[in-house]
Amino acid sequence: DTEVTQTPKHLVMGMTNKKSLKCEQHMGHRAMYWYKQKAKKPPELMFVYSYEKLSINESVPSRFSPECPNSSLLNLHLHALQPEDSALYLCASSQLGLEETNEKLFFGSGTQLSVL
Amino acid sequence: KNEVEQSPQNLTAQEGEFITINCSYSVGISALHWLQQHPGGGIVSLFMLSSGKKKHGRLIATINIQEKHSSLHITASHPRDSAVYICAVRGIWETSGSRLTFGEGTQLTVNP
């Protein structure tokens, strides 16, 4: 299994809603990532978990809350989002932790989020 | 000036043509990634290079560290190759392997 699975594929939410994005991989990877991608722009790193611990938070607003319940799962909890948060949210994983600097990334298909 | 620049921004080709996408960067790097993104979002990692040349099927990636330049070649292009191709680098100053600097991407369209 060489897949990173993200659910849901599409999500529409209001600014007062609470929702969660889910990401799962069964490749035994120990590093997992959340990226945000606006249309026709490259991905922007949001968070990195290494060995189930949050290692990087790229100054992301607190309305985005990541969680790594175990080594296979990564969640992104969303609360009180703004319309400008509408974007494609991509999850990725890599085999080893941050000390391994030149690893291939495996990406999920993303969740297309629309905030109304 | 961006640290990673790709050219061309858009490329249209006929099926069967040989395609080259270029990536230039202005900083010292430890690795360069070529990524492919199809409409609908999913990103596939095609190559990771730190030197030389790699080949996978019809795809070839080369890097010249001294010239700070990489190319992605597609031989015998096919409409299914239509996608955005993204170059991303890890700078040698980065303490984390997960921080990549991305180019703006090249939109490739291959017509039948």
PDB file of C-alpha atoms in Angstrom:
ATOM      1  CA  ASP A   1       0.000   0.000   0.000  1.00  0.00           C
ATOM      2  CA  THR A   2       1.694   3.191  -1.180  1.00  0.00           C
ATOM      3  CA  GLU A   3      -1.232   5.506  -0.750  1.00  0.00           C
ATOM      4  CA  VAL A   4      -2.020   8.491   1.375  1.00  0.00           C
ATOM      5  CA  THR A   5      -5.805   8.651   1.735  1.00  0.00           C
ATOM      6  CA  GLN A   6      -7.593  11.880   2.517  1.00  0.00           C
ATOM      7  CA  THR A   7     -11.241  12.335   3.436  1.00  0.00           C
ATOM      8  CA  PRO A   8     -13.465  13.995   2.560  1.00  0.00           C
ATOM      9  CA  LYS A   9     -12.561  14.911  -1.019  1.00  0.00           C
ATOM     10  CA  HIS A  10     -14.787  17.972  -0.917  1.00  0.00           C
ATOM     11  CA  LEU A  11     -16.082  19.989   2.032  1.00  0.00           C
ATOM     12  CA  VAL A  12     -18.312  23.031   2.199  1.00  0.00           C
ATOM     13  CA  MET A  13     -18.650  24.692   5.575  1.00  0.00           C
ATOM     14  CA  GLY A  14     -19.971  27.854   7.108  1.00  0.00           C
ATOM     15  CA  MET A  15     -17.833  30.204   9.149  1.00  0.00           C
ATOM     16  CA  THR A  16     -19.379  28.973  12.415  1.00  0.00           C
ATOM     17  CA  ASN A  17     -19.008  25.265  11.686  1.00  0.00           C
ATOM     18  CA  LYS A  18     -16.528  22.828  13.164  1.00  0.00           C
ATOM     19  CA  LYS A  19     -15.216  20.163  10.828  1.00  0.00           C
ATOM     20  CA  SER A  20     -12.232  17.842  10.519  1.00  0.00           C
ATOM     21  CA  LEU A  21     -10.065  16.678   7.664  1.00  0.00           C
ATOM     22  CA  LYS A  22      -8.571  13.214   7.889  1.00  0.00           C
ATOM     23  CA  CYS A  23      -5.430  11.682   6.439  1.00  0.00           C
ATOM     24  CA  GLU A  24      -4.272   8.082   6.670  1.00  0.00           C
ATOM     25  CA  GLN A  25      -1.226   6.154   5.484  1.00  0.00           C
ATOM     26  CA  HIS A  26      -0.149   2.568   6.088  1.00  0.00           C
ATOM     27  CA  MET A  27       3.384   2.741   4.722  1.00  0.00           C
ATOM     28  CA  GLY A  28       4.971   2.981   8.150  1.00  0.00           C
ATOM     29  CA  HIS A  29       5.990   6.568   7.487  1.00  0.00           C
ATOM     30  CA  ARG A  30       6.946   8.509  10.593  1.00  0.00           C
ATOM     31  CA  ALA A  31       6.616  12.048   9.232  1.00  0.00           C
ATOM     32  CA  MET A  32       3.288  13.549   8.129  1.00  0.00           C
ATOM     33  CA  TYR A  33       2.530  16.980   6.737  1.00  0.00           C
ATOM     34  CA  TRP A  34      -0.337  19.359   6.049  1.00  0.00           C
ATOM     35  CA  TYR A  35      -0.083  21.730   3.088  1.00  0.00           C
ATOM     36  CA  LYS A  36      -2.498  24.415   1.893  1.00  0.00           C
ATOM     37  CA  GLN A  37      -2.730  25.186  -1.810  1.00  0.00           C
ATOM     38  CA  LYS A  38      -4.607  28.063  -3.389  1.00  0.00           C
ATOM     39  CA  ALA A  39      -5.619  27.840  -7.043  1.00  0.00           C
ATOM     40  CA  LYS A  40      -2.712  28.089  -9.497  1.00  0.00           C
ATOM     41  CA  LYS A  41      -0.228  28.504  -6.642  1.00  0.00           C
ATOM     42  CA  PRO A  42       2.318  26.074  -5.193  1.00  0.00           C
ATOM     43  CA  PRO A  43       1.590  24.272  -1.913  1.00  0.00           C
ATOM     44  CA  GLU A  44       2.389  26.055   1.364  1.00  0.00           C
ATOM     45  CA  LEU A  45       3.579  24.043   4.345  1.00  0.00           C
ATOM     46  CA  MET A  46       1.332  24.337   7.420  1.00  0.00           C
ATOM     47  CA  PHE A  47       2.335  21.652   9.921  1.00  0.00           C
ATOM     48  CA  VAL A  48       4.773  18.773  10.245  1.00  0.00           C
ATOM     49  CA  TYR A  49       4.499  15.843  12.625  1.00  0.00           C
ATOM     50  CA  SER A  50       7.538  13.726  13.226  1.00  0.00           C
ATOM     51  CA  TYR A  51       7.175  10.540  15.251  1.00  0.00           C
ATOM     52  CA  GLU A  52       3.662  11.689  16.225  1.00  0.00           C
ATOM     53  CA  LYS A  53       4.900  14.961  17.715  1.00  0.00           C
ATOM     54  CA  LEU A  54       4.239  18.387  16.229  1.00  0.00           C
ATOM     55  CA  SER A  55       7.601  19.584  14.979  1.00  0.00           C
ATOM     56  CA  ILE A  56       6.758  22.488  12.714  1.00  0.00           C
ATOM     57  CA  ASN A  57       3.916  25.007  12.841  1.00  0.00           C
ATOM     58  CA  GLU A  58       4.393  27.589  10.114  1.00  0.00           C
ATOM     59  CA  SER A  59       2.621  30.323  12.102  1.00  0.00           C
ATOM     60  CA  VAL A  60      -0.761  28.911  11.154  1.00  0.00           C
ATOM     61  CA  PRO A  61      -3.813  30.622  12.744  1.00  0.00           C
ATOM     62  CA  SER A  62      -5.280  28.784  15.713  1.00  0.00           C
ATOM     63  CA  ARG A  63      -8.535  28.164  13.852  1.00  0.00           C
ATOM     64  CA  PHE A  64      -6.558  25.284  12.303  1.00  0.00           C
ATOM     65  CA  SER A  65      -5.715  22.609  14.874  1.00  0.00           C
ATOM     66  CA  PRO A  66      -3.695  19.546  13.866  1.00  0.00           C
ATOM     67  CA  GLU A  67      -3.769  16.225  15.659  1.00  0.00           C
ATOM     68  CA  CYS A  68      -1.806  13.013  15.204  1.00  0.00           C
ATOM     69  CA  PRO A  69      -3.606  10.265  17.159  1.00  0.00           C
ATOM     70  CA  ASN A  70      -1.165   7.578  15.997  1.00  0.00           C
ATOM     71  CA  SER A  71       1.562   7.012  13.452  1.00  0.00           C
ATOM     72  CA  SER A  72      -0.927   6.269  10.637  1.00  0.00           C
ATOM     73  CA  LEU A  73      -3.425   9.061  11.150  1.00  0.00           C
ATOM     74  CA  LEU A  74      -3.330  12.820  10.852  1.00  0.00           C
ATOM     75  CA  ASN A  75      -6.287  15.109  11.423  1.00  0.00           C
ATOM     76  CA  LEU A  76      -6.822  18.796  10.822  1.00  0.00           C
ATOM     77  CA  HIS A  77      -9.591  20.288  12.943  1.00  0.00           C
ATOM     78  CA  LEU A  78     -11.249  23.396  11.542  1.00  0.00           C
ATOM     79  CA  HIS A  79     -13.210  25.971  13.522  1.00  0.00           C
ATOM     80  CA  ALA A  80     -14.439  29.478  12.740  1.00  0.00           C
ATOM     81  CA  LEU A  81     -12.763  29.568   9.348  1.00  0.00           C
ATOM     82  CA  GLN A  82     -12.830  32.538   7.019  1.00  0.00           C
ATOM     83  CA  PRO A  83     -13.723  32.546   3.304  1.00  0.00           C
ATOM     84  CA  GLU A  84     -10.057  33.183   2.487  1.00  0.00           C
ATOM     85  CA  ASP A  85      -9.261  29.782   4.001  1.00  0.00           C
ATOM     86  CA  SER A  86     -10.965  28.154   1.013  1.00  0.00           C
ATOM     87  CA  ALA A  87      -8.265  26.078  -0.665  1.00  0.00           C
ATOM     88  CA  LEU A  88      -7.051  22.568  -1.417  1.00  0.00           C
ATOM     89  CA  TYR A  89      -5.620  20.961   1.730  1.00  0.00           C
ATOM     90  CA  LEU A  90      -3.030  18.326   1.005  1.00  0.00           C
ATOM     91  CA  CYS A  91      -1.623  15.720   3.341  1.00  0.00           C
ATOM     92  CA  ALA A  92       1.759  14.126   2.714  1.00  0.00           C
ATOM     93  CA  SER A  93       4.032  11.633   4.404  1.00  0.00           C
ATOM     94  CA  SER A  94       7.641  10.541   4.248  1.00  0.00           C
ATOM     95  CA  GLN A  95       9.417   7.520   5.602  1.00  0.00           C
ATOM     96  CA  LEU A  96      11.563   8.928   8.348  1.00  0.00           C
ATOM     97  CA  GLY A  97      11.586  11.950  10.555  1.00  0.00           C
ATOM     98  CA  LEU A  98      12.960  15.421  10.065  1.00  0.00           C
ATOM     99  CA  GLU A  99      16.570  14.407  10.542  1.00  0.00           C
ATOM    100  CA  GLU A 100      16.377  12.605   7.234  1.00  0.00           C
ATOM    101  CA  THR A 101      16.639  15.497   4.905  1.00  0.00           C
ATOM    102  CA  ASN A 102      16.291  14.167   1.410  1.00  0.00           C
ATOM    103  CA  GLU A 103      13.262  11.967   1.317  1.00  0.00           C
ATOM    104  CA  LYS A 104      10.571  11.473  -1.239  1.00  0.00           C
ATOM    105  CA  LEU A 105       7.166  12.810  -0.264  1.00  0.00           C
ATOM    106  CA  PHE A 106       3.951  10.882  -0.829  1.00  0.00           C
ATOM    107  CA  PHE A 107       0.902  13.102  -1.242  1.00  0.00           C
ATOM    108  CA  GLY A 108      -2.806  12.464  -0.844  1.00  0.00           C
ATOM    109  CA  SER A 109      -5.362  13.687  -3.368  1.00  0.00           C
ATOM    110  CA  GLY A 110      -6.412  16.537  -1.137  1.00  0.00           C
ATOM    111  CA  THR A 111      -9.589  17.949   0.340  1.00  0.00           C
ATOM    112  CA  GLN A 112     -11.106  20.846  -1.599  1.00  0.00           C
ATOM    113  CA  LEU A 113     -12.484  23.139   1.107  1.00  0.00           C
ATOM    114  CA  SER A 114     -14.978  25.931   0.510  1.00  0.00           C
ATOM    115  CA  VAL A 115     -15.834  28.278   3.364  1.00  0.00           C
ATOM    116  CA  LEU A 116     -19.047  30.232   2.889  1.00  0.00           C
TER     117      LEU A 116
ATOM    118  CA  LYS B   1      13.046  37.322  -7.982  1.00  0.00           C
ATOM    119  CA  ASN B   2      11.814  33.943  -6.733  1.00  0.00           C
ATOM    120  CA  GLU B   3      14.380  31.534  -5.373  1.00  0.00           C
ATOM    121  CA  VAL B   4      12.988  28.847  -7.703  1.00  0.00           C
ATOM    122  CA  GLU B   5      11.984  29.781 -11.217  1.00  0.00           C
ATOM    123  CA  GLN B   6      10.413  27.496 -13.765  1.00  0.00           C
ATOM    124  CA  SER B   7      10.076  27.922 -17.501  1.00  0.00           C
ATOM    125  CA  PRO B   8       7.947  27.929 -19.427  1.00  0.00           C
ATOM    126  CA  GLN B   9       4.871  28.785 -17.339  1.00  0.00           C
ATOM    127  CA  ASN B  10       2.622  27.182 -19.940  1.00  0.00           C
ATOM    128  CA  LEU B  11       3.494  24.649 -22.607  1.00  0.00           C
ATOM    129  CA  THR B  12       1.321  23.136 -25.299  1.00  0.00           C
ATOM    130  CA  ALA B  13       2.597  20.205 -27.337  1.00  0.00           C
ATOM    131  CA  GLN B  14       1.364  17.676 -29.845  1.00  0.00           C
ATOM    132  CA  GLU B  15       1.262  14.036 -28.921  1.00  0.00           C
ATOM    133  CA  GLY B  16       4.612  12.397 -29.532  1.00  0.00           C
ATOM    134  CA  GLU B  17       6.711  15.519 -29.087  1.00  0.00           C
ATOM    135  CA  PHE B  18       9.768  15.699 -26.840  1.00  0.00           C
ATOM    136  CA  ILE B  19       9.150  18.095 -23.961  1.00  0.00           C
ATOM    137  CA  THR B  20      11.555  19.956 -21.696  1.00  0.00           C
ATOM    138  CA  ILE B  21      10.647  21.895 -18.575  1.00  0.00           C
ATOM    139  CA  ASN B  22      13.343  23.917 -16.868  1.00  0.00           C
ATOM    140  CA  CYS B  23      13.969  24.862 -13.251  1.00  0.00           C
ATOM    141  CA  SER B  24      16.562  27.358 -12.056  1.00  0.00           C
ATOM    142  CA  TYR B  25      17.295  28.168  -8.447  1.00  0.00           C
ATOM    143  CA  SER B  26      19.399  30.789  -6.779  1.00  0.00           C
ATOM    144  CA  VAL B  27      20.440  29.120  -3.535  1.00  0.00           C
ATOM    145  CA  GLY B  28      22.573  26.177  -2.526  1.00  0.00           C
ATOM    146  CA  ILE B  29      20.469  23.055  -2.287  1.00  0.00           C
ATOM    147  CA  SER B  30      20.735  19.549  -0.924  1.00  0.00           C
ATOM    148  CA  ALA B  31      17.926  18.097  -3.040  1.00  0.00           C
ATOM    149  CA  LEU B  32      15.555  18.989  -5.850  1.00  0.00           C
ATOM    150  CA  HIS B  33      12.134  17.414  -6.355  1.00  0.00           C
ATOM    151  CA  TRP B  34      10.015  17.190  -9.489  1.00  0.00           C
ATOM    152  CA  LEU B  35       6.303  16.810  -8.752  1.00  0.00           C
ATOM    153  CA  GLN B  36       3.297  16.251 -11.008  1.00  0.00           C
ATOM    154  CA  GLN B  37      -0.166  17.565 -10.183  1.00  0.00           C
ATOM    155  CA  HIS B  38      -3.205  16.539 -12.193  1.00  0.00           C
ATOM    156  CA  PRO B  39      -6.477  18.474 -12.250  1.00  0.00           C
ATOM    157  CA  GLY B  40      -8.374  17.559  -9.099  1.00  0.00           C
ATOM    158  CA  GLY B  41      -5.370  18.024  -6.892  1.00  0.00           C
ATOM    159  CA  GLY B  42      -3.345  14.891  -6.251  1.00  0.00           C
ATOM    160  CA  ILE B  43       0.418  15.381  -6.336  1.00  0.00           C
ATOM    161  CA  VAL B  44       2.807  12.641  -7.391  1.00  0.00           C
ATOM    162  CA  SER B  45       6.498  12.810  -6.611  1.00  0.00           C
ATOM    163  CA  LEU B  46       8.316  12.009  -9.847  1.00  0.00           C
ATOM    164  CA  PHE B  47      11.967  12.412  -8.915  1.00  0.00           C
ATOM    165  CA  MET B  48      14.238  13.526  -6.133  1.00  0.00           C
ATOM    166  CA  LEU B  49      17.722  14.532  -7.299  1.00  0.00           C
ATOM    167  CA  SER B  50      20.882  15.704  -5.645  1.00  0.00           C
ATOM    168  CA  SER B  51      23.177  15.114  -8.613  1.00  0.00           C
ATOM    169  CA  GLY B  52      23.316  13.678 -12.109  1.00  0.00           C
ATOM    170  CA  LYS B  53      20.383  12.169 -13.901  1.00  0.00           C
ATOM    171  CA  LYS B  54      17.443   9.887 -13.201  1.00  0.00           C
ATOM    172  CA  LYS B  55      15.133   8.076 -15.616  1.00  0.00           C
ATOM    173  CA  HIS B  56      11.753   6.483 -15.084  1.00  0.00           C
ATOM    174  CA  GLY B  57       9.870   5.280 -18.126  1.00  0.00           C
ATOM    175  CA  ARG B  58       9.468   8.211 -20.507  1.00  0.00           C
ATOM    176  CA  LEU B  59      10.587  10.736 -17.916  1.00  0.00           C
ATOM    177  CA  ILE B  60      14.159  11.918 -17.454  1.00  0.00           C
ATOM    178  CA  ALA B  61      15.353  14.430 -14.869  1.00  0.00           C
ATOM    179  CA  THR B  62      18.778  16.034 -14.838  1.00  0.00           C
ATOM    180  CA  ILE B  63      20.464  18.438 -12.484  1.00  0.00           C
ATOM    181  CA  ASN B  64      23.581  20.583 -12.777  1.00  0.00           C
ATOM    182  CA  ILE B  65      24.539  21.690  -9.296  1.00  0.00           C
ATOM    183  CA  GLN B  66      27.234  24.119 -10.480  1.00  0.00           C
ATOM    184  CA  GLU B  67      24.812  25.899 -12.809  1.00  0.00           C
ATOM    185  CA  LYS B  68      21.910  25.654 -10.322  1.00  0.00           C
ATOM    186  CA  HIS B  69      19.650  24.223 -12.993  1.00  0.00           C
ATOM    187  CA  SER B  70      17.477  21.167 -13.505  1.00  0.00           C
ATOM    188  CA  SER B  71      15.448  19.914 -16.448  1.00  0.00           C
ATOM    189  CA  LEU B  72      12.565  17.490 -16.719  1.00  0.00           C
ATOM    190  CA  HIS B  73      12.223  15.786 -20.084  1.00  0.00           C
ATOM    191  CA  ILE B  74       9.259  13.814 -21.361  1.00  0.00           C
ATOM    192  CA  THR B  75       9.846  11.649 -24.416  1.00  0.00           C
ATOM    193  CA  ALA B  76       6.999  10.599 -26.733  1.00  0.00           C
ATOM    194  CA  SER B  77       4.525  12.818 -24.901  1.00  0.00           C
ATOM    195  CA  HIS B  78       0.940  11.685 -24.490  1.00  0.00           C
ATOM    196  CA  PRO B  79      -2.275  13.524 -23.569  1.00  0.00           C
ATOM    197  CA  ARG B  80      -2.238  11.782 -20.181  1.00  0.00           C
ATOM    198  CA  ASP B  81       0.981  13.706 -19.429  1.00  0.00           C
ATOM    199  CA  SER B  82      -1.111  16.890 -19.294  1.00  0.00           C
ATOM    200  CA  ALA B  83      -0.645  18.231 -15.767  1.00  0.00           C
ATOM    201  CA  VAL B  84       1.160  20.878 -13.764  1.00  0.00           C
ATOM    202  CA  TYR B  85       4.812  20.050 -13.163  1.00  0.00           C
ATOM    203  CA  ILE B  86       6.346  21.593 -10.061  1.00  0.00           C
ATOM    204  CA  CYS B  87      10.001  21.944  -9.131  1.00  0.00           C
ATOM    205  CA  ALA B  88      10.817  22.179  -5.411  1.00  0.00           C
ATOM    206  CA  VAL B  89      14.153  22.480  -3.638  1.00  0.00           C
ATOM    207  CA  ARG B  90      15.478  21.934  -0.145  1.00  0.00           C
ATOM    208  CA  GLY B  91      18.005  24.612   0.674  1.00  0.00           C
ATOM    209  CA  ILE B  92      21.213  23.636   2.404  1.00  0.00           C
ATOM    210  CA  TRP B  93      20.410  26.162   5.121  1.00  0.00           C
ATOM    211  CA  GLU B  94      17.253  24.282   6.059  1.00  0.00           C
ATOM    212  CA  THR B  95      17.453  22.349   9.293  1.00  0.00           C
ATOM    213  CA  SER B  96      14.355  20.448   8.306  1.00  0.00           C
ATOM    214  CA  GLY B  97      13.978  18.184   5.317  1.00  0.00           C
ATOM    215  CA  SER B  98      10.330  19.013   5.179  1.00  0.00           C
ATOM    216  CA  ARG B  99      10.702  22.671   4.221  1.00  0.00           C
ATOM    217  CA  LEU B 100      10.731  22.871   0.463  1.00  0.00           C
ATOM    218  CA  THR B 101      10.759  25.999  -1.686  1.00  0.00           C
ATOM    219  CA  PHE B 102       8.408  25.511  -4.608  1.00  0.00           C
ATOM    220  CA  GLY B 103       8.439  26.919  -8.103  1.00  0.00           C
ATOM    221  CA  GLU B 104       5.224  28.315  -9.556  1.00  0.00           C
ATOM    222  CA  GLY B 105       4.705  25.268 -11.741  1.00  0.00           C
ATOM    223  CA  THR B 106       4.529  24.615 -15.485  1.00  0.00           C
ATOM    224  CA  GLN B 107       1.123  23.822 -16.992  1.00  0.00           C
ATOM    225  CA  LEU B 108       1.642  21.223 -19.717  1.00  0.00           C
ATOM    226  CA  THR B 109      -1.085  20.413 -22.220  1.00  0.00           C
ATOM    227  CA  VAL B 110      -0.496  17.618 -24.724  1.00  0.00           C
ATOM    228  CA  ASN B 111      -2.991  17.533 -27.576  1.00  0.00           C
ATOM    229  CA  PRO B 112      -3.824  14.338 -29.459  1.00  0.00           C
TER     230      PRO B 112
END
